[in-house]
PDB file of C-alpha atoms and ligand atoms in Angstrom:
ATOM      1  CA  MET A   1      -0.949 -11.406  18.115  1.00 82.00           C
ATOM      2  CA  THR A   2      -1.656  -8.838  15.532  1.00 90.00           C
ATOM      3  CA  PHE A   3       0.393  -8.361  12.290  1.00 96.00           C
ATOM      4  CA  VAL A   4       1.028  -4.924  10.766  1.00 96.00           C
ATOM      5  CA  ALA A   5       2.545  -3.928   7.384  1.00 97.00           C
ATOM      6  CA  SER A   6       3.203  -0.432   6.327  1.00 97.00           C
ATOM      7  CA  VAL A   7       2.345  -0.617   2.168  1.00 98.00           C
ATOM      8  CA  SER A   8       4.862   2.166   1.301  1.00 97.00           C
ATOM      9  CA  SER A   9       6.659   3.756  -1.256  1.00 97.00           C
ATOM     10  CA  SER A  10       8.071   7.319  -1.457  1.00 95.00           C
ATOM     11  CA  LYS A  11       6.502   8.228  -4.927  1.00 95.00           C
ATOM     12  CA  GLY A  12       2.931   9.693  -4.520  1.00 96.00           C
ATOM     13  CA  GLY A  13       0.135   8.229  -6.364  1.00 97.00           C
ATOM     14  CA  SER A  14       1.671   4.766  -7.069  1.00 97.00           C
ATOM     15  CA  GLY A  15      -1.108   2.772  -5.413  1.00 98.00           C
ATOM     16  CA  LYS A  16      -0.710   2.545  -1.897  1.00 98.00           C
ATOM     17  CA  SER A  17      -4.284   3.532  -0.576  1.00 98.00           C
ATOM     18  CA  THR A  18      -5.652   1.511  -3.380  1.00 98.00           C
ATOM     19  CA  THR A  19      -3.421  -1.232  -2.357  1.00 98.00           C
ATOM     20  CA  SER A  20      -4.380  -1.117   1.057  1.00 98.00           C
ATOM     21  CA  ILE A  21      -7.561  -1.056   0.306  1.00 98.00           C
ATOM     22  CA  ASN A  22      -8.103  -3.931  -2.105  1.00 98.00           C
ATOM     23  CA  LEU A  23      -5.563  -6.077  -0.150  1.00 98.00           C
ATOM     24  CA  GLY A  24      -7.370  -5.724   2.801  1.00 98.00           C
ATOM     25  CA  VAL A  25     -10.744  -6.394   1.596  1.00 98.00           C
ATOM     26  CA  ALA A  26      -8.995  -9.639  -0.524  1.00 97.00           C
ATOM     27  CA  LEU A  27      -7.507 -10.629   3.039  1.00 97.00           C
ATOM     28  CA  SER A  28     -10.982 -10.105   4.975  1.00 97.00           C
ATOM     29  CA  SER A  29     -12.837 -12.670   2.198  1.00 96.00           C
ATOM     30  CA  LEU A  30     -10.308 -15.242   3.147  1.00 96.00           C
ATOM     31  CA  GLY A  31     -11.500 -14.801   6.816  1.00 95.00           C
ATOM     32  CA  LYS A  32      -8.822 -12.550   8.364  1.00 96.00           C
ATOM     33  CA  ASP A  33     -10.235  -9.808  10.612  1.00 97.00           C
ATOM     34  CA  VAL A  34      -8.408  -6.897   8.954  1.00 98.00           C
ATOM     35  CA  THR A  35      -8.015  -3.108   9.824  1.00 98.00           C
ATOM     36  CA  VAL A  36      -6.851  -0.566   7.425  1.00 98.00           C
ATOM     37  CA  VAL A  37      -5.438   2.382   8.967  1.00 97.00           C
ATOM     38  CA  ASP A  38      -4.907   5.616   6.883  1.00 97.00           C
ATOM     39  CA  ALA A  39      -1.380   6.654   8.228  1.00 96.00           C
ATOM     40  CA  ASN A  40      -1.089   9.067   5.698  1.00 94.00           C
ATOM     41  CA  LEU A  41      -1.719  12.014   8.170  1.00 92.00           C
ATOM     42  CA  SER A  42      -0.758  14.852   5.818  1.00 90.00           C
ATOM     43  CA  THR A  43      -3.019  14.092   2.867  1.00 91.00           C
ATOM     44  CA  PRO A  44      -5.129  11.818   4.460  1.00 93.00           C
ATOM     45  CA  TYR A  45      -7.854  10.429   1.561  1.00 91.00           C
ATOM     46  CA  LEU A  46      -8.199   6.782   2.181  1.00 94.00           C
ATOM     47  CA  SER A  47     -11.893   7.546   3.179  1.00 92.00           C
ATOM     48  CA  MET A  48     -12.639   9.203   0.035  1.00 91.00           C
ATOM     49  CA  TYR A  49     -12.222   5.961  -1.599  1.00 94.00           C
ATOM     50  CA  LEU A  50     -14.915   4.379   0.178  1.00 92.00           C
ATOM     51  CA  GLY A  51     -17.618   7.036   0.418  1.00 87.00           C
ATOM     52  CA  ALA A  52     -16.777   8.374   3.257  1.00 81.00           C
ATOM     53  CA  PRO A  53     -14.883  11.298   3.663  1.00 77.00           C
ATOM     54  CA  HIS A  54     -15.860  13.091   6.942  1.00 83.00           C
ATOM     55  CA  ALA A  55     -16.023  10.533   9.164  1.00 90.00           C
ATOM     56  CA  PRO A  56     -16.645  12.201  12.446  1.00 93.00           C
ATOM     57  CA  VAL A  57     -14.242  10.673  14.768  1.00 95.00           C
ATOM     58  CA  THR A  58     -10.335   9.824  13.176  1.00 94.00           C
ATOM     59  CA  LEU A  59      -6.750   8.919  13.524  1.00 95.00           C
ATOM     60  CA  HIS A  60      -6.193  12.611  13.763  1.00 93.00           C
ATOM     61  CA  HIS A  61      -8.327  12.981  17.041  1.00 93.00           C
ATOM     62  CA  VAL A  62      -6.637   9.925  18.478  1.00 95.00           C
ATOM     63  CA  LEU A  63      -3.319  11.470  17.970  1.00 93.00           C
ATOM     64  CA  SER A  64      -4.390  14.836  19.466  1.00 91.00           C
ATOM     65  CA  GLY A  65      -5.654  12.683  22.182  1.00 91.00           C
ATOM     66  CA  THR A  66      -9.121  13.684  21.824  1.00 92.00           C
ATOM     67  CA  ALA A  67     -10.868  10.325  21.166  1.00 95.00           C
ATOM     68  CA  HIS A  68      -9.902   6.388  21.613  1.00 96.00           C
ATOM     69  CA  MET A  69      -8.691   4.307  18.576  1.00 97.00           C
ATOM     70  CA  LYS A  70     -11.683   2.090  19.352  1.00 97.00           C
ATOM     71  CA  GLU A  71     -14.026   5.812  18.505  1.00 97.00           C
ATOM     72  CA  ALA A  72     -12.098   5.473  15.250  1.00 97.00           C
ATOM     73  CA  ILE A  73     -12.894   2.299  13.693  1.00 97.00           C
ATOM     74  CA  TYR A  74     -15.468   1.880  11.009  1.00 96.00           C
ATOM     75  CA  GLU A  75     -16.403  -1.114   9.207  1.00 95.00           C
ATOM     76  CA  HIS A  76     -17.035  -1.079   5.790  1.00 95.00           C
ATOM     77  CA  SER A  77     -19.348  -3.229   4.286  1.00 94.00           C
ATOM     78  CA  SER A  78     -16.761  -5.752   2.838  1.00 94.00           C
ATOM     79  CA  GLY A  79     -16.544  -6.752   6.581  1.00 95.00           C
ATOM     80  CA  VAL A  80     -13.039  -4.727   6.728  1.00 97.00           C
ATOM     81  CA  ASN A  81     -12.456  -2.480   9.520  1.00 97.00           C
ATOM     82  CA  ILE A  82     -10.775   1.340   8.320  1.00 97.00           C
ATOM     83  CA  VAL A  83      -9.893   4.075  10.739  1.00 97.00           C
ATOM     84  CA  PRO A  84      -9.915   6.949   8.678  1.00 96.00           C
ATOM     85  CA  GLY A  85      -7.672  10.348   8.836  1.00 94.00           C
ATOM     86  CA  SER A  86      -9.367  13.625   8.684  1.00 92.00           C
ATOM     87  CA  ILE A  87      -9.414  15.313   5.616  1.00 85.00           C
ATOM     88  CA  GLN A  88      -9.181  19.074   6.769  1.00 78.00           C
ATOM     89  CA  SER A  89      -5.820  17.927   8.385  1.00 60.00           C
ATOM     90  CA  HIS A  90      -3.457  20.252   7.059  1.00 59.00           C
ATOM     91  CA  LYS A  91      -3.830  22.552  10.129  1.00 62.00           C
ATOM     92  CA  GLY A  92      -2.295  21.253  13.011  1.00 64.00           C
ATOM     93  CA  PHE A  93      -0.540  18.243  11.341  1.00 70.00           C
ATOM     94  CA  GLU A  94       3.005  18.934  12.650  1.00 72.00           C
ATOM     95  CA  ASN A  95       1.604  19.031  16.290  1.00 75.00           C
ATOM     96  CA  LEU A  96       0.127  15.750  16.221  1.00 82.00           C
ATOM     97  CA  ASN A  97       1.966  13.244  18.329  1.00 80.00           C
ATOM     98  CA  LEU A  98       3.738  10.437  15.834  1.00 81.00           C
ATOM     99  CA  GLU A  99       5.486   8.669  18.852  1.00 82.00           C
ATOM    100  CA  ASN A 100       2.198   7.520  20.175  1.00 89.00           C
ATOM    101  CA  LEU A 101       1.063   5.835  17.453  1.00 91.00           C
ATOM    102  CA  GLN A 102       2.069   2.256  18.270  1.00 92.00           C
ATOM    103  CA  ASP A 103       0.111   2.357  21.284  1.00 94.00           C
ATOM    104  CA  HIS A 104      -2.935   3.539  19.720  1.00 96.00           C
ATOM    105  CA  ILE A 105      -2.407   1.010  16.571  1.00 95.00           C
ATOM    106  CA  GLY A 106      -1.806  -1.620  19.955  1.00 94.00           C
ATOM    107  CA  HIS A 107      -5.759  -0.933  20.750  1.00 96.00           C
ATOM    108  CA  LEU A 108      -6.504  -2.786  17.334  1.00 96.00           C
ATOM    109  CA  ASN A 109      -7.850  -6.611  18.033  1.00 92.00           C
ATOM    110  CA  SER A 110      -7.676  -7.577  14.072  1.00 96.00           C
ATOM    111  CA  ASP A 111      -5.108 -10.433  13.171  1.00 95.00           C
ATOM    112  CA  ILE A 112      -3.777  -7.827  10.214  1.00 97.00           C
ATOM    113  CA  VAL A 113      -3.572  -4.159  10.680  1.00 97.00           C
ATOM    114  CA  ILE A 114      -2.757  -2.653   7.062  1.00 98.00           C
ATOM    115  CA  LEU A 115      -1.100   1.041   7.634  1.00 97.00           C
ATOM    116  CA  ASP A 116      -1.886   3.397   4.532  1.00 98.00           C
ATOM    117  CA  GLY A 117       1.674   4.810   4.151  1.00 96.00           C
ATOM    118  CA  ALA A 118       2.612   8.820   3.226  1.00 95.00           C
ATOM    119  CA  PRO A 119       4.606   9.336   0.041  1.00 96.00           C
ATOM    120  CA  GLY A 120       7.871  10.524   0.746  1.00 95.00           C
ATOM    121  CA  LEU A 121      10.912   9.470   3.389  1.00 94.00           C
ATOM    122  CA  ASP A 122      10.524  12.389   5.757  1.00 93.00           C
ATOM    123  CA  ARG A 123       9.047  11.719   9.749  1.00 91.00           C
ATOM    124  CA  GLU A 124       5.599  10.681   9.054  1.00 91.00           C
ATOM    125  CA  ALA A 125       6.741   7.910   5.660  1.00 95.00           C
ATOM    126  CA  LYS A 126       9.215   6.451   8.837  1.00 95.00           C
ATOM    127  CA  SER A 127       6.253   6.509  11.508  1.00 93.00           C
ATOM    128  CA  SER A 128       4.243   3.748   9.569  1.00 94.00           C
ATOM    129  CA  MET A 129       7.354   2.028   9.020  1.00 96.00           C
ATOM    130  CA  LYS A 130       8.563   2.020  12.335  1.00 95.00           C
ATOM    131  CA  ILE A 131       5.896   0.650  14.242  1.00 95.00           C
ATOM    132  CA  SER A 132       5.341  -2.489  11.296  1.00 96.00           C
ATOM    133  CA  ASN A 133       6.614  -5.996  11.490  1.00 96.00           C
ATOM    134  CA  GLU A 134       6.665  -5.599   7.274  1.00 97.00           C
ATOM    135  CA  VAL A 135       6.743  -3.521   4.692  1.00 98.00           C
ATOM    136  CA  LEU A 136       5.333  -3.981   1.528  1.00 98.00           C
ATOM    137  CA  VAL A 137       6.452  -2.005  -1.157  1.00 98.00           C
ATOM    138  CA  VAL A 138       4.271  -0.915  -3.932  1.00 98.00           C
ATOM    139  CA  THR A 139       5.616   0.295  -7.206  1.00 98.00           C
ATOM    140  CA  ASN A 140       4.766   1.457 -10.748  1.00 97.00           C
ATOM    141  CA  PRO A 141       6.681  -0.542 -13.484  1.00 96.00           C
ATOM    142  CA  GLU A 142       8.980   2.567 -14.698  1.00 95.00           C
ATOM    143  CA  LEU A 143      11.917   3.656 -13.947  1.00 94.00           C
ATOM    144  CA  PRO A 144      11.119   7.042 -11.414  1.00 94.00           C
ATOM    145  CA  SER A 145       8.902   4.851  -9.506  1.00 96.00           C
ATOM    146  CA  VAL A 146      11.344   2.166  -9.317  1.00 96.00           C
ATOM    147  CA  ALA A 147      13.782   4.252  -8.585  1.00 95.00           C
ATOM    148  CA  HIS A 148      11.850   5.691  -5.332  1.00 95.00           C
ATOM    149  CA  SER A 149      11.049   1.802  -4.295  1.00 97.00           C
ATOM    150  CA  LEU A 150      14.960   1.446  -4.075  1.00 96.00           C
ATOM    151  CA  LYS A 151      14.902   4.700  -1.511  1.00 96.00           C
ATOM    152  CA  THR A 152      11.585   3.229   0.031  1.00 97.00           C
ATOM    153  CA  ILE A 153      13.550  -0.288   0.339  1.00 97.00           C
ATOM    154  CA  ARG A 154      16.572   1.481   1.875  1.00 96.00           C
ATOM    155  CA  MET A 155      14.540   3.100   4.408  1.00 97.00           C
ATOM    156  CA  ALA A 156      12.990  -0.182   5.186  1.00 98.00           C
ATOM    157  CA  GLU A 157      16.206  -2.017   5.745  1.00 97.00           C
ATOM    158  CA  GLY A 158      17.596   0.872   7.490  1.00 97.00           C
ATOM    159  CA  MET A 159      15.300   0.353  10.106  1.00 97.00           C
ATOM    160  CA  GLY A 160      15.711  -3.041  10.432  1.00 97.00           C
ATOM    161  CA  LYS A 161      12.412  -3.878   8.807  1.00 97.00           C
ATOM    162  CA  LYS A 162      11.622  -6.599   6.533  1.00 97.00           C
ATOM    163  CA  VAL A 163      10.255  -6.065   3.248  1.00 98.00           C
ATOM    164  CA  SER A 164       7.534  -8.476   2.714  1.00 96.00           C
ATOM    165  CA  GLY A 165       7.752  -7.790  -1.035  1.00 97.00           C
ATOM    166  CA  VAL A 166       7.146  -5.551  -3.928  1.00 98.00           C
ATOM    167  CA  VAL A 167       4.064  -5.152  -5.847  1.00 98.00           C
ATOM    168  CA  LEU A 168       4.075  -3.749  -9.400  1.00 98.00           C
ATOM    169  CA  THR A 169       0.731  -1.684  -9.818  1.00 98.00           C
ATOM    170  CA  ARG A 170      -1.113  -0.383 -12.902  1.00 98.00           C
ATOM    171  CA  ALA A 171       0.900  -2.933 -14.909  1.00 97.00           C
ATOM    172  CA  GLY A 172       0.654  -4.469 -18.219  1.00 95.00           C
ATOM    173  CA  HIS A 173       1.434  -1.508 -20.874  1.00 94.00           C
ATOM    174  CA  GLU A 174       4.140  -2.274 -23.533  1.00 93.00           C
ATOM    175  CA  THR A 175       6.646  -0.029 -22.199  1.00 93.00           C
ATOM    176  CA  ASP A 176       6.742  -0.981 -18.977  1.00 95.00           C
ATOM    177  CA  ILE A 177       9.888  -2.353 -17.276  1.00 95.00           C
ATOM    178  CA  HIS A 178       9.874  -6.042 -17.302  1.00 93.00           C
ATOM    179  CA  LYS A 179       9.463  -7.802 -13.776  1.00 94.00           C
ATOM    180  CA  ASP A 180      12.334  -9.570 -13.964  1.00 94.00           C
ATOM    181  CA  ASN A 181      14.386  -6.269 -14.587  1.00 94.00           C
ATOM    182  CA  VAL A 182      12.210  -4.874 -11.359  1.00 96.00           C
ATOM    183  CA  GLU A 183      13.483  -7.399  -9.258  1.00 96.00           C
ATOM    184  CA  THR A 184      16.949  -7.317 -10.435  1.00 94.00           C
ATOM    185  CA  ILE A 185      17.277  -3.396  -9.542  1.00 95.00           C
ATOM    186  CA  LEU A 186      15.515  -3.315  -6.466  1.00 96.00           C
ATOM    187  CA  GLU A 187      16.713  -7.542  -4.895  1.00 96.00           C
ATOM    188  CA  HIS A 188      13.636  -8.251  -3.749  1.00 97.00           C
ATOM    189  CA  SER A 189      10.824 -10.359  -5.217  1.00 96.00           C
ATOM    190  CA  VAL A 190       7.669  -9.270  -6.980  1.00 97.00           C
ATOM    191  CA  ILE A 191       4.812 -10.654  -5.288  1.00 96.00           C
ATOM    192  CA  GLY A 192       1.882  -9.298  -7.007  1.00 96.00           C
ATOM    193  CA  VAL A 193       1.396  -7.599 -10.153  1.00 97.00           C
ATOM    194  CA  ILE A 194      -1.456  -5.676 -10.374  1.00 97.00           C
ATOM    195  CA  PRO A 195      -2.921  -4.654 -13.868  1.00 97.00           C
ATOM    196  CA  GLU A 196      -4.325  -1.267 -14.973  1.00 98.00           C
ATOM    197  CA  ASP A 197      -7.635  -1.799 -14.941  1.00 98.00           C
ATOM    198  CA  GLU A 198     -10.693   0.720 -16.049  1.00 98.00           C
ATOM    199  CA  ASN A 199     -12.560  -1.245 -13.615  1.00 98.00           C
ATOM    200  CA  MET A 200     -10.206   1.024 -10.606  1.00 97.00           C
ATOM    201  CA  LYS A 201     -12.014   4.451 -11.997  1.00 96.00           C
ATOM    202  CA  ARG A 202     -15.526   2.865 -12.366  1.00 97.00           C
ATOM    203  CA  ALA A 203     -14.644   1.989  -8.336  1.00 97.00           C
ATOM    204  CA  VAL A 204     -13.271   4.684  -7.505  1.00 96.00           C
ATOM    205  CA  MET A 205     -16.433   7.036  -8.959  1.00 95.00           C
ATOM    206  CA  ARG A 206     -18.747   4.734  -6.922  1.00 96.00           C
ATOM    207  CA  ARG A 207     -16.741   4.968  -3.866  1.00 95.00           C
ATOM    208  CA  GLU A 208     -16.242   1.309  -3.463  1.00 97.00           C
ATOM    209  CA  PRO A 209     -12.921  -0.915  -3.510  1.00 98.00           C
ATOM    210  CA  VAL A 210     -12.892  -3.186  -6.734  1.00 98.00           C
ATOM    211  CA  SER A 211     -12.282  -5.813  -5.154  1.00 98.00           C
ATOM    212  CA  SER A 212     -16.217  -5.421  -3.644  1.00 97.00           C
ATOM    213  CA  ILE A 213     -17.883  -4.280  -6.743  1.00 97.00           C
ATOM    214  CA  TYR A 214     -15.972  -6.070  -9.229  1.00 97.00           C
ATOM    215  CA  PRO A 215     -14.401  -8.891  -7.682  1.00 97.00           C
ATOM    216  CA  ASN A 216     -13.890 -10.478 -10.998  1.00 97.00           C
ATOM    217  CA  SER A 217     -11.881  -7.841 -12.591  1.00 97.00           C
ATOM    218  CA  PRO A 218      -8.026  -8.571 -13.665  1.00 97.00           C
ATOM    219  CA  SER A 219      -7.393  -6.228 -10.537  1.00 97.00           C
ATOM    220  CA  ALA A 220      -9.463  -7.422  -7.978  1.00 97.00           C
ATOM    221  CA  VAL A 221      -8.380 -11.057  -8.681  1.00 96.00           C
ATOM    222  CA  ALA A 222      -4.713 -10.012  -8.809  1.00 97.00           C
ATOM    223  CA  TYR A 223      -5.332  -8.763  -5.354  1.00 98.00           C
ATOM    224  CA  HIS A 224      -6.808 -11.701  -4.356  1.00 97.00           C
ATOM    225  CA  GLN A 225      -3.747 -13.528  -5.625  1.00 96.00           C
ATOM    226  CA  LEU A 226      -1.756 -11.311  -3.660  1.00 96.00           C
ATOM    227  CA  ALA A 227      -3.859 -12.095  -0.445  1.00 96.00           C
ATOM    228  CA  CYS A 228      -3.292 -15.904  -1.164  1.00 95.00           C
ATOM    229  CA  TYR A 229       0.007 -15.682  -1.292  1.00 94.00           C
ATOM    230  CA  LEU A 230       0.769 -13.267   2.164  1.00 94.00           C
ATOM    231  CA  THR A 231      -1.745 -15.723   3.836  1.00 93.00           C
ATOM    232  CA  GLY A 232       0.158 -18.913   2.606  1.00 89.00           C
ATOM    233  CA  LYS A 233      -2.602 -20.316   0.386  1.00 77.00           C
ATOM    234  CA  LYS A 234      -1.000 -20.229  -2.587  1.00 68.00           C
ATOM    235  CA  HIS A 235       2.624 -20.006  -3.893  1.00 58.00           C
ATOM    236  CA  LEU A 236       3.237 -17.072  -6.238  1.00 57.00           C
ATOM    237  CA  VAL A 237       1.120 -17.245  -9.587  1.00 58.00           C
ATOM    238  CA  ASP A 238       2.683 -17.429 -12.910  1.00 56.00           C
ATOM    239  CA  MET A 239       3.316 -14.012 -13.599  1.00 59.00           C
ATOM    240  CA  ASP A 240       5.232 -15.066 -16.693  1.00 54.00           C
ATOM    241  CA  GLN A 241       2.722 -12.768 -18.942  1.00 53.00           C
ATOM    242  CA  TYR A 242       4.677 -10.083 -17.574  1.00 52.00           C
ATOM    243  CA  SER A 243       8.066 -11.211 -17.831  1.00 50.00           C
ATOM    244  CA  ASP A 244       9.705 -12.016 -21.213  1.00 48.00           C
ATOM    245  CA  GLY A 245      12.915 -12.806 -19.065  1.00 47.00           C
ATOM    246  CA  GLN A 246      14.893  -9.970 -21.148  1.00 50.00           C
ATOM    247  CA  SER A 247      17.690  -8.297 -19.373  1.00 51.00           C
ATOM    248  CA  THR A 248      18.198  -5.995 -21.929  1.00 49.00           C
ATOM    249  CA  GLY A 249      18.092  -2.435 -20.780  1.00 66.00           C
ATOM    250  CA  VAL A 250      18.759  -3.469 -16.929  1.00 72.00           C
ATOM    251  CA  LYS A 251      22.220  -2.264 -16.794  1.00 68.00           C
ATOM    252  CA  LEU A 252      21.987   0.848 -18.099  1.00 68.00           C
ATOM    253  CA  MET A 253      18.658   1.172 -15.611  1.00 72.00           C
ATOM    254  CA  ARG A 254      21.037   0.124 -12.695  1.00 71.00           C
ATOM    255  CA  TRP A 255      23.790   2.734 -13.889  1.00 70.00           C
ATOM    256  CA  ALA A 256      20.954   5.391 -14.090  1.00 70.00           C
ATOM    257  CA  LEU A 257      20.235   4.203 -10.323  1.00 75.00           C
ATOM    258  CA  GLY A 258      23.733   4.554  -9.281  1.00 74.00           C
ATOM    259  CA  LEU A 259      24.304   0.648  -8.458  1.00 74.00           C
ATOM    260  CA  ARG A 260      27.182  -1.715  -9.168  1.00 63.00           C
ATOM    261  CA  GLU A 261      26.855  -3.932 -12.119  1.00 56.00           C
TER     262      GLU A 261
HETATM  263  N1  LIG B   1      -4.510  -1.380 -11.026  1.00 71.80           N
HETATM  264  C1  LIG B   1      -4.690  -0.056 -11.482  1.00 71.80           C
HETATM  265  N2  LIG B   1      -5.739   0.393 -12.219  1.00 71.80           N
HETATM  266  C2  LIG B   1      -5.960   1.721 -12.581  1.00 71.80           C
HETATM  267  N3  LIG B   1      -5.669   2.954 -11.832  1.00 71.80           N
HETATM  268  C3  LIG B   1      -5.074   2.742 -11.050  1.00 71.80           C
HETATM  269  C4  LIG B   1      -4.716   1.061 -10.375  1.00 71.80           C
HETATM  270  N4  LIG B   1      -4.222   1.385  -9.147  1.00 71.80           N
HETATM  271  C5  LIG B   1      -4.699   2.816  -8.743  1.00 71.80           C
HETATM  272  N5  LIG B   1      -4.960   3.419  -9.636  1.00 71.80           N
HETATM  273  C6  LIG B   1      -5.253   4.739  -9.612  1.00 71.80           C
HETATM  274  O1  LIG B   1      -3.643   5.735  -9.507  1.00 71.80           O
HETATM  275  C7  LIG B   1      -4.149   6.787  -8.467  1.00 71.80           C
HETATM  276  C8  LIG B   1      -3.009   6.791  -7.268  1.00 71.80           C
HETATM  277  O2  LIG B   1      -3.520   5.787  -6.798  1.00 71.80           O
HETATM  278  P1  LIG B   1      -3.454   6.088  -4.795  1.00 71.80           P
HETATM  279  O3  LIG B   1      -4.181   6.828  -4.526  1.00 71.80           O
HETATM  280  O4  LIG B   1      -3.705   4.475  -4.441  1.00 71.80           O
HETATM  281  O5  LIG B   1      -1.982   6.369  -4.661  1.00 71.80           O
HETATM  282  P2  LIG B   1      -1.195   6.642  -3.316  1.00 71.80           P
HETATM  283  O6  LIG B   1       0.457   5.572  -3.462  1.00 71.80           O
HETATM  284  O7  LIG B   1      -2.296   6.519  -2.488  1.00 71.80           O
HETATM  285  O8  LIG B   1      -1.195   7.976  -3.549  1.00 71.80           O
HETATM  286  P3  LIG B   1      -0.939   8.956  -2.506  1.00 71.80           P
HETATM  287  O9  LIG B   1       0.448   9.132  -2.633  1.00 71.80           O
HETATM  288  O10 LIG B   1      -1.105  10.088  -2.817  1.00 71.80           O
HETATM  289  O11 LIG B   1      -0.836   8.639  -0.989  1.00 71.80           O
HETATM  290  C9  LIG B   1      -6.030   6.681  -7.944  1.00 71.80           C
HETATM  291  O12 LIG B   1      -6.886   7.673  -8.967  1.00 71.80           O
HETATM  292  C10 LIG B   1      -6.305   5.288  -8.608  1.00 71.80           C
HETATM  293  O13 LIG B   1      -7.454   5.072  -8.955  1.00 71.80           O
HETATM  294 MG1  LIG B   2      -2.732   7.166  -0.524  1.00 71.80          MG
END
């Protein structure tokens, strides 16, 4: 049976597409058959990260009824399958039939389907969560991003979805909110800490996933550890470097977010 995970965050630019692709590559290197779907239908830029911005058949064709899902699957050299969106999708996006997304996803035969979600909390962001078994929440270690994640988690739980955990991306700055505090605020475990990594820019420039072309880089290693954790191959890695057990400031942050003590 296919396991469907949505990579979600209401905040734009938090690292959903980067996480979807690199987690997909990492899971694929562990022997899983993975398909990453660009479920960010209004701004579908997943394929840009892979050097193939203008795929002839996309999820938009599938949702508008002009192609079958099987025609929209492309195999990346890493082994991961990709279902891209149409970059010129803004015209007619409102008319796409999102209700049928689940049926189309049902035609993917992979072990794992990763849905790269749209930012926001509207119909588009909800549609990928709705058809997922679990929701992986991506956040940056700063207060506005964590505040967004709180809303994302509430939306997922309001839809009866299991939150697999929180992935902190672009981490490692002196000013970061500590991992323990993120867990206290969000009341969910941080299951991955992806460091800010210069190799990411190089990979984007080369239009390849960092996990494919720089597998030993800090971010690729962190995505590999996350994939190991999610497939049960490993317990959570020691992330103490990102946590000093501080609680200073967490009360203030919870207060700022309107949370109880
Ligand atoms: N660990 C990292 N180190 C450095 N840069 C990163 C890292 N993770 C992501 N980025 C960069 O952050 C930017 C935003 O990432 P990404 O496109 O994955 O976010 P997103 O949540 O999918 O955005 P959107 O909401 O617009 O879809 C990109 O330029 C990406 O290369
Ligand atoms: Mg994205």
